Amino acid sequence: MLDINFIRSNKELVEKAMLNKGEKDTSIVEEVLLKDEDWRSLVHQADEMRSESNSKAKEIGMLMGQGKKEEAQKIIAETSSMKQQIKEMEEKVKALQEAREELLLRIPNVPHESVPVGATENDNEVFSTWGEPNKDEWRKPHWEITERYGWVDFERGVKVTGAGFPFYVGPVAQLQRALINYFINEAWNAGYTELQAPYFVNENSARGTGQIPDKEDMMYVIPRDEFFAIPTAEVPVTNFHRDEIVADQDLPIKYVCYTPCWRREAGSYGKDVRGLNRLHQFDKVELVKIVKPETSYDELESLREHAEKLLKALELPYRTLLMCTGDMGFTQSKKYDLEVWSPGQQRWLEVSSCSNFESFQARRMQLRYRKEEKNTEMVHTLNGSALALPRIVSAILEAYQEENAKVRVPEVLKPFIGRDYL
RNA sequence: GGAGAGGUGGCUGAGUGGCUGAAAGCGCUCCCCUGCUAAGGGAGUUUAUAUGGAAACAUGUAACGAGGGUUCGAAUCCCUCCCUCUCCGCCA
């Protein structure tokens, strides 16, 4: 959510940002400003009415105290009609405020000036590449490897739950667990505090990070208890400090959190979703930062570098994309995607996305920090995957396979697995 | 799940219809005194929002778990929900 005062003084900028993000209609900006005008003048009127009514009520109190019942009755008669008026006024104010809020929630975040303007994924900028994509023709896609050894059981996953909920069996289960441990340890060593978070959140949390109203359909819902299954650890972790004013000296706050993630991925099909490429449940280690506004873009770079370091340590060639305005999503102001090379499929797979939300999420969540004695200011929030598991597993299976079909264990994971081959 | 108690400011804790945005204490900040490692005096110390102001700030309004209701007036009375604690039940 943007600051209404910011919109008021930067109308053109916000409209241009909306167009750049691929919205066709920017009339909502005009609308929200009109609603805001109405709201402000009505609030003023309502406040004055209440003020008058309050002072009358005080008078009545005093008269009653002095035993002057009849005089009090006279004033009571005067105020009773105000009561109704105030009530009507309050209802109007509330309606306007809700309308304003609702419009405000539909205006996307403004991209940072360093973000390339573009419409689709083809306009994303290749920010950097690392390693040489392997073009060996004999390399098999990961699903053939896992099938040969029975390392991932999709069929039984379907039987037990449904498509997109596989079982990992033996060495691949062990590999995933090793990766999770390795990722968490690396974050821990970089100064991130480890959190274990709830896997279900309530509606306020889902709204806080922007999953609703924007992306409701991506989440699994537990209707009886009004919970949402988390689509990413970002949701519980960023909401950890919702409605708080954190101390200036506590910033930056840095968390690492491993969770499974659930996504409905409605409408996905075809070879893009083959094997482990896209699942309804997957594991991810997520980093979240809560920082002062002036440092957030530096913090974004260090977040990206941290995620990249993991890929380098695993010796998996990757590229980093700077997402263009049209491909970056509603809530972000700047976003990098990390894509690992999948040599068995000869394609790039997204394994991380690192974003700065500036104060967009913080404002929704009322997450502020104490700036100086008196003033509070919205923090900036960031998050990044470091990293998403199943695609890393695929990339490892494909990149570390040998022609005899055995799969080596990456050097950095050997302490966790204890042998040279899976 | 059943029975009971309760949810007030950074913390402890008063307040059962008007003079309470909230006593008192603790903590914290600033100033003064004193002079030596401890004590005395004074002032300040929630948040949001509207208006004015460059700002400091001033004024109004709102908020005592959340939402509704009664009343001229609610932290205080009534209803619903959420949460915490104690006891019982169940359980990894």
XYZ file of C-alpha atoms (C1' of nucleotides) in Angstrom:
514
model
C 0.000 0.000 0.000
C 1.281 3.412 -0.936
C 1.093 6.447 1.305
C -1.941 8.529 0.328
C 0.071 11.688 0.948
C 2.721 10.417 -1.427
C 0.089 9.817 -4.086
C -1.361 13.254 -3.523
C 1.911 14.974 -4.267
C 3.168 12.501 -6.906
C 0.099 11.722 -8.961
C 1.813 11.535 -12.356
C 4.621 9.397 -10.996
C 2.177 6.864 -9.585
C 0.167 6.749 -12.798
C 3.278 6.241 -14.862
C 4.400 3.484 -12.511
C 1.074 1.738 -12.963
C 1.372 1.889 -16.747
C 4.916 0.569 -16.563
C 3.738 -2.312 -14.439
C 1.286 -3.246 -17.166
C -1.956 -1.796 -15.792
C -4.032 -0.326 -18.559
C -6.281 1.880 -16.525
C -4.893 4.423 -14.097
C -8.161 6.170 -13.287
C -8.020 4.578 -9.863
C -5.417 7.154 -8.859
C -7.802 9.981 -9.638
C -10.552 8.099 -7.827
C -8.576 7.557 -4.686
C -7.641 11.215 -4.526
C -11.268 12.268 -4.872
C -12.335 9.827 -2.185
C -9.580 11.161 -0.001
C -10.760 14.731 -0.505
C -14.297 13.765 0.466
C -13.104 11.769 3.393
C -10.980 14.576 4.770
C -13.679 17.192 4.616
C -16.227 14.854 6.160
C -13.865 13.800 8.921
C -13.452 17.432 9.746
C -17.203 17.977 9.961
C -17.752 14.869 12.019
C -14.975 15.816 14.402
C -16.495 19.215 14.976
C -19.898 17.755 15.678
C -18.435 15.344 18.143
C -16.490 18.124 19.723
C -19.661 20.063 20.310
C -21.507 17.047 21.603
C -18.627 16.262 23.968
C -18.654 19.721 25.477
C -22.416 19.565 25.944
C -22.124 16.195 27.621
C -19.552 17.700 29.950
C -21.889 20.524 30.781
C -24.653 18.084 31.572
C -22.339 16.208 33.841
C -21.488 19.362 35.736
C -25.109 20.431 36.104
C -26.107 16.977 37.286
C -23.304 17.132 39.800
C -24.705 20.367 41.119
C -28.177 18.924 41.248
C -29.554 21.269 38.572
C -31.641 18.616 36.940
C -33.943 20.786 34.943
C -31.213 22.780 33.249
C -29.501 19.518 32.402
C -32.705 18.173 30.869
C -32.835 21.174 28.597
C -29.391 20.502 27.177
C -30.112 16.810 26.866
C -33.048 17.685 24.683
C -30.734 19.738 22.481
C -28.155 16.982 22.115
C -30.485 14.113 21.348
C -30.959 15.275 17.784
C -27.209 15.656 17.339
C -26.788 12.069 18.280
C -28.534 10.852 15.185
C -26.698 13.311 12.979
C -23.350 12.210 14.304
C -24.214 8.624 13.754
C -25.127 9.235 10.137
C -22.001 11.275 9.634
C -19.858 8.546 11.148
C -21.366 5.991 8.841
C -20.535 8.123 5.833
C -16.994 8.666 7.056
C -16.546 4.971 7.590
C -17.883 4.125 4.158
C -15.586 6.672 2.538
C -12.625 5.470 4.478
C -13.268 1.896 3.466
C -13.684 2.894 -0.153
C -10.459 4.843 -0.024
C -8.637 1.937 1.602
C -9.990 -0.506 -0.924
C -8.769 1.645 -3.805
C -5.454 2.188 -2.127
C -4.908 -1.552 -1.853
C -5.323 -1.864 -5.607
C -2.558 0.560 -6.510
C 0.732 -1.253 -7.101
C 4.087 -0.304 -5.667
C 6.206 2.176 -7.621
C 9.277 0.621 -9.247
C 12.684 1.987 -8.327
C 14.365 4.227 -10.897
C 17.041 1.588 -11.566
C 14.415 -0.891 -12.794
C 14.250 -1.307 -16.580
C 10.921 -0.392 -18.109
C 9.382 -3.294 -19.992
C 6.249 -5.282 -20.577
C 7.106 -8.970 -20.432
C 9.766 -11.398 -19.273
C 11.623 -10.733 -22.522
C 12.408 -7.263 -21.255
C 14.144 -8.480 -18.128
C 17.785 -7.539 -17.990
C 20.454 -10.191 -17.538
C 22.235 -8.690 -14.574
C 25.032 -11.267 -14.382
C 25.862 -14.854 -15.266
C 28.123 -17.301 -13.484
C 29.567 -20.555 -14.746
C 29.222 -22.250 -18.109
C 25.826 -23.824 -18.908
C 26.499 -27.480 -19.567
C 25.298 -28.630 -23.010
C 26.159 -32.352 -22.792
C 23.630 -34.247 -24.831
C 23.777 -37.458 -22.826
C 22.495 -35.748 -19.677
C 19.067 -36.913 -18.596
C 16.368 -34.786 -17.018
C 16.033 -35.328 -13.294
C 12.749 -37.212 -13.567
C 14.442 -40.001 -15.466
C 17.112 -40.284 -12.803
C 14.690 -40.291 -9.923
C 12.479 -42.796 -11.680
C 15.329 -45.171 -12.331
C 16.217 -45.262 -8.625
C 12.768 -44.678 -7.144
C 13.988 -41.532 -5.426
C 10.851 -39.484 -5.921
C 7.475 -41.190 -5.785
C 4.933 -39.144 -7.690
C 2.383 -41.967 -8.056
C 2.065 -42.623 -4.354
C 1.932 -38.858 -3.806
C -1.104 -38.785 -6.070
C -2.667 -41.670 -4.204
C -2.096 -40.126 -0.783
C -2.837 -36.502 -1.619
C -2.902 -35.501 -5.272
C -0.748 -34.313 -8.152
C 2.071 -32.037 -7.088
C 2.554 -33.655 -3.686
C 5.370 -36.149 -4.203
C 7.207 -38.311 -1.706
C 10.980 -38.007 -1.632
C 12.570 -41.352 -0.991
C 15.952 -42.278 0.471
C 18.904 -40.385 -1.006
C 16.858 -37.490 -2.413
C 15.060 -37.022 0.909
C 18.487 -36.971 2.495
C 19.772 -34.536 -0.121
C 16.913 -32.130 0.540
C 17.464 -32.283 4.260
C 21.176 -31.638 3.732
C 20.426 -28.631 1.546
C 18.025 -27.176 4.073
C 20.615 -27.537 6.794
C 23.338 -26.102 4.649
C 21.249 -23.093 3.636
C 20.160 -22.331 7.182
C 23.711 -22.647 8.474
C 25.009 -20.255 5.841
C 22.355 -17.684 6.726
C 23.068 -18.167 10.409
C 26.737 -17.491 9.770
C 25.792 -14.342 7.860
C 23.979 -12.972 10.897
C 20.405 -14.091 10.237
C 18.308 -15.215 13.195
C 16.643 -18.556 12.604
C 12.877 -18.720 13.010
C 10.527 -21.665 12.883
C 7.172 -20.304 11.862
C 3.532 -21.388 11.766
C 2.525 -23.037 8.508
C -0.953 -21.536 8.634
C -1.747 -17.860 8.947
C -4.895 -15.862 9.522
C -6.479 -13.383 7.172
C -4.755 -10.321 8.616
C -1.365 -11.831 7.969
C -2.254 -12.744 4.423
C -3.346 -9.180 3.879
C -0.246 -7.787 5.554
C 2.144 -9.187 2.996
C -0.226 -8.651 0.108
C -1.431 -12.174 -0.716
C -4.956 -10.850 -0.389
C -6.698 -9.249 -2.048
C -4.227 -9.588 -4.905
C -3.278 -13.269 -5.023
C -5.946 -15.075 -3.079
C -6.223 -17.899 -5.533
C -2.653 -19.004 -5.039
C -3.308 -20.169 -1.498
C -4.865 -23.242 0.029
C -7.588 -22.341 2.499
C -8.733 -24.138 5.617
C -12.267 -22.767 5.819
C -13.395 -24.239 9.116
C -10.695 -22.427 11.061
C -10.236 -19.530 8.638
C -6.578 -20.231 7.989
C -4.453 -19.989 4.892
C -1.654 -22.460 4.223
C 1.426 -20.337 3.683
C 2.602 -19.977 0.061
C 5.991 -18.839 1.384
C 7.646 -18.221 4.750
C 7.611 -14.551 3.833
C 4.043 -14.384 5.106
C 4.481 -15.497 8.732
C 7.978 -14.083 9.070
C 7.275 -10.578 7.795
C 4.093 -10.495 9.871
C 6.115 -11.466 12.949
C 6.483 -7.756 13.685
C 3.120 -6.592 12.370
C 1.615 -3.667 14.304
C 4.857 -3.013 16.104
C 7.193 -0.106 16.543
C 10.672 -1.543 16.614
C 13.636 0.177 18.194
C 15.955 2.086 15.937
C 19.026 0.241 17.240
C 17.491 -3.164 16.489
C 17.595 -2.524 12.748
C 18.402 -4.180 10.494
C 16.446 -7.249 11.623
C 17.373 -10.356 9.631
C 15.576 -13.700 9.729
C 16.101 -17.019 8.067
C 13.212 -19.455 8.057
C 12.724 -22.870 6.528
C 9.164 -23.934 5.741
C 7.239 -26.010 3.280
C 5.260 -23.817 0.895
C 1.851 -24.545 -0.570
C 0.655 -23.101 -3.839
C -2.392 -24.047 -5.818
C -0.744 -23.184 -9.129
C -4.118 -23.346 -10.796
C -3.943 -23.723 -14.558
C -0.397 -25.025 -14.805
C 0.285 -27.985 -17.057
C 2.647 -29.365 -19.679
C 6.369 -29.865 -19.691
C 6.987 -26.800 -17.539
C 5.563 -28.684 -14.630
C 7.191 -32.024 -15.342
C 9.035 -33.714 -12.500
C 10.035 -31.367 -9.738
C 9.710 -28.210 -11.799
C 6.477 -27.054 -10.268
C 4.759 -28.583 -7.262
C 1.873 -27.767 -4.965
C 4.063 -28.361 -1.950
C 7.742 -27.598 -1.872
C 10.417 -26.660 0.621
C 12.169 -23.351 0.767
C 14.611 -21.486 2.959
C 13.609 -17.851 3.052
C 15.440 -14.719 4.149
C 13.576 -11.680 5.431
C 15.023 -8.293 6.290
C 13.472 -5.362 8.095
C 15.593 -2.274 7.568
C 15.774 1.486 7.633
C 14.614 3.109 4.398
C 17.968 4.644 3.552
C 19.711 1.255 3.583
C 17.169 -0.896 1.795
C 18.785 -0.900 -1.642
C 22.174 -1.849 -0.227
C 20.438 -4.560 1.743
C 18.835 -5.831 -1.452
C 22.261 -6.218 -3.069
C 23.644 -8.124 -0.107
C 20.571 -10.335 -0.079
C 21.103 -11.157 -3.743
C 24.785 -11.786 -3.156
C 24.013 -14.164 -0.334
C 21.709 -16.244 -2.532
C 24.250 -16.213 -5.353
C 26.967 -17.388 -3.001
C 24.978 -20.537 -2.280
C 24.736 -21.387 -5.973
C 28.450 -20.790 -6.407
C 29.213 -23.025 -3.448
C 27.081 -25.749 -5.027
C 28.950 -25.097 -8.311
C 25.718 -24.685 -10.219
C 25.885 -22.253 -13.158
C 23.232 -19.573 -12.868
C 22.188 -16.192 -14.134
C 20.684 -13.246 -12.329
C 17.895 -11.267 -13.932
C 16.881 -7.777 -13.026
C 13.153 -7.900 -13.493
C 11.562 -5.256 -15.641
C 8.609 -3.161 -14.497
C 6.042 -5.320 -16.277
C 7.275 -8.645 -14.915
C 8.024 -7.815 -11.323
C 4.724 -8.043 -9.525
C 2.365 -5.850 -7.650
C 4.125 -5.344 -4.353
C 7.785 -5.015 -5.298
C 9.768 -1.933 -6.116
C 12.794 -3.878 -7.299
C 13.354 -7.554 -7.827
C 16.088 -9.933 -8.924
C 15.436 -13.483 -10.035
C 18.135 -16.128 -9.829
C 17.906 -18.903 -12.374
C 19.925 -22.068 -12.195
C 20.934 -23.971 -15.317
C 19.217 -27.288 -15.718
C 21.523 -29.339 -17.988
C 19.096 -32.258 -18.306
C 16.337 -29.983 -19.581
C 18.541 -27.394 -21.246
C 16.728 -24.528 -19.644
C 16.891 -22.026 -16.799
C 14.912 -22.649 -13.619
C 14.001 -19.947 -11.180
C 15.309 -20.799 -7.731
C 15.253 -17.490 -5.968
C 13.733 -14.097 -6.169
C 15.037 -11.261 -4.054
C 12.826 -8.236 -3.613
C 12.682 -4.864 -1.975
C 9.159 -3.791 -1.056
C 10.236 -0.469 0.398
C 7.428 0.581 2.759
C 4.652 -1.076 0.740
C 4.228 -4.063 3.047
C 5.216 -2.134 6.151
C 2.394 0.343 5.682
C -0.126 -2.432 5.308
C 1.240 -4.031 8.420
C 1.758 -0.845 10.403
C 5.347 -1.889 10.996
C 7.347 1.153 12.024
C 10.536 2.046 13.797
C 11.258 4.799 16.258
C 13.208 7.481 14.484
C 14.593 9.959 16.983
C 12.675 10.727 20.183
C 9.244 11.450 18.862
C 8.842 10.341 15.329
C 8.060 6.994 13.866
C 8.609 5.968 10.281
C 7.660 2.967 8.214
C 10.456 0.425 7.824
C 11.417 -1.138 4.523
C 10.985 -4.882 4.116
C 12.852 -7.270 1.835
C 12.878 -10.949 1.227
C 14.613 -13.520 -0.882
C 14.683 -17.266 -1.290
C 17.955 -18.842 -0.329
C 16.964 -21.098 -1.833
C 13.910 -22.967 -3.177
C 14.580 -26.680 -2.828
C 13.066 -28.889 -5.538
C 14.641 -27.074 -8.481
C 17.997 -27.079 -6.750
C 17.552 -30.810 -6.297
C 16.775 -31.181 -10.005
C 19.758 -29.089 -10.979
C 22.045 -31.121 -8.719
C 20.724 -34.442 -10.013
C 21.220 -33.300 -13.596
C 24.533 -31.526 -13.157
C 26.176 -34.083 -10.881
C 25.107 -37.184 -12.787
C 27.808 -39.219 -14.495
C 27.542 -41.225 -17.670
C 27.122 -44.401 -15.641
C 24.034 -42.729 -14.107
C 25.547 -42.375 -10.675
C 25.076 -38.980 -8.992
C 27.926 -37.355 -7.106
C 27.387 -35.409 -3.912
C 28.354 -31.716 -4.107
C 31.467 -30.960 -2.088
C 29.776 -28.619 0.407
C 27.094 -31.196 1.188
C 29.452 -34.075 1.927
C 29.649 -33.216 5.661
C 25.866 -33.626 5.785
C 25.624 -36.787 3.674
C 28.821 -38.584 4.492
C 29.606 -40.205 1.183
C 30.673 -39.357 -2.355
C 27.621 -40.619 -4.267
C 23.945 -40.377 -3.512
C -13.693 -30.049 24.840
C -15.900 -28.677 30.243
C -15.756 -25.189 34.714
C -13.919 -20.668 36.762
C -10.940 -15.984 36.595
C -9.179 -12.199 33.669
C -7.509 -8.836 29.318
C -5.911 -0.898 31.133
C 0.234 3.019 28.759
C 7.485 0.305 27.992
C 6.447 -2.661 32.790
C 3.713 -3.280 37.687
C -0.990 -1.750 38.842
C -5.503 1.762 40.415
C -9.967 2.895 38.374
C -17.346 -0.018 38.316
C -21.238 5.798 34.427
C -19.358 12.444 33.829
C -13.969 16.421 36.657
C -9.746 9.789 33.420
C -5.731 9.590 27.682
C -6.152 7.489 32.136
C -3.832 7.657 39.776
C 0.548 5.635 41.990
C 5.112 3.142 41.474
C 9.101 1.301 38.332
C 11.837 2.198 33.976
C 13.548 5.856 30.456
C 14.910 11.167 28.702
C 16.293 16.191 29.847
C 17.538 20.032 33.475
C 19.224 21.582 38.414
C 21.816 20.569 42.925
C 25.661 17.768 45.002
C 30.365 15.733 44.488
C 32.179 10.765 43.986
C 30.082 5.961 42.269
C 25.475 6.512 45.426
C 21.663 10.003 46.519
C 18.206 14.620 46.289
C 14.851 18.230 43.516
C 12.123 19.591 38.960
C 10.132 18.679 34.050
C 8.914 15.282 30.347
C 7.620 10.261 28.727
C 1.173 6.073 23.909
C -0.522 5.974 19.034
C -3.339 7.359 14.771
C -5.655 11.048 12.171
C -7.649 16.108 10.563
C -6.536 21.402 10.493
C -2.769 25.294 10.930
C 2.794 25.669 10.811
C 9.194 25.417 7.381
C 9.587 23.100 11.984
C 9.109 22.856 17.176
C 4.358 22.656 18.306
C -0.874 24.007 18.942
C -6.030 22.637 18.530
C -9.910 18.991 17.487
C -11.214 13.797 17.086
C -10.458 8.595 18.026
C -8.292 4.407 20.787
C -8.333 1.020 27.952
C -8.226 -7.159 23.631
C -11.729 -6.723 18.773
C -16.580 -5.601 16.957
C -21.591 -4.128 18.018
C -25.351 -2.053 21.616
C -27.539 1.012 25.862
C -26.844 6.376 27.389
C -26.837 13.403 26.660
C -22.118 10.918 28.338
C -18.757 4.213 28.688
C -12.163 1.824 30.562
C -16.666 1.348 33.749
C -23.337 -1.494 31.960
C -25.210 -5.344 27.975
C -24.218 -8.807 23.591
C -20.849 -11.487 20.169
C -15.972 -12.898 19.067
C -10.602 -13.404 20.067
C -6.848 -14.250 23.551
C -4.442 -15.351 28.475
C -4.372 -17.844 33.273
C -6.127 -21.874 36.909
C -8.542 -26.682 37.483
C -10.549 -31.126 34.890
C -10.493 -34.077 30.342
C -7.583 -35.452 26.010
C -2.880 -35.720 23.691
C 2.715 -35.530 20.294
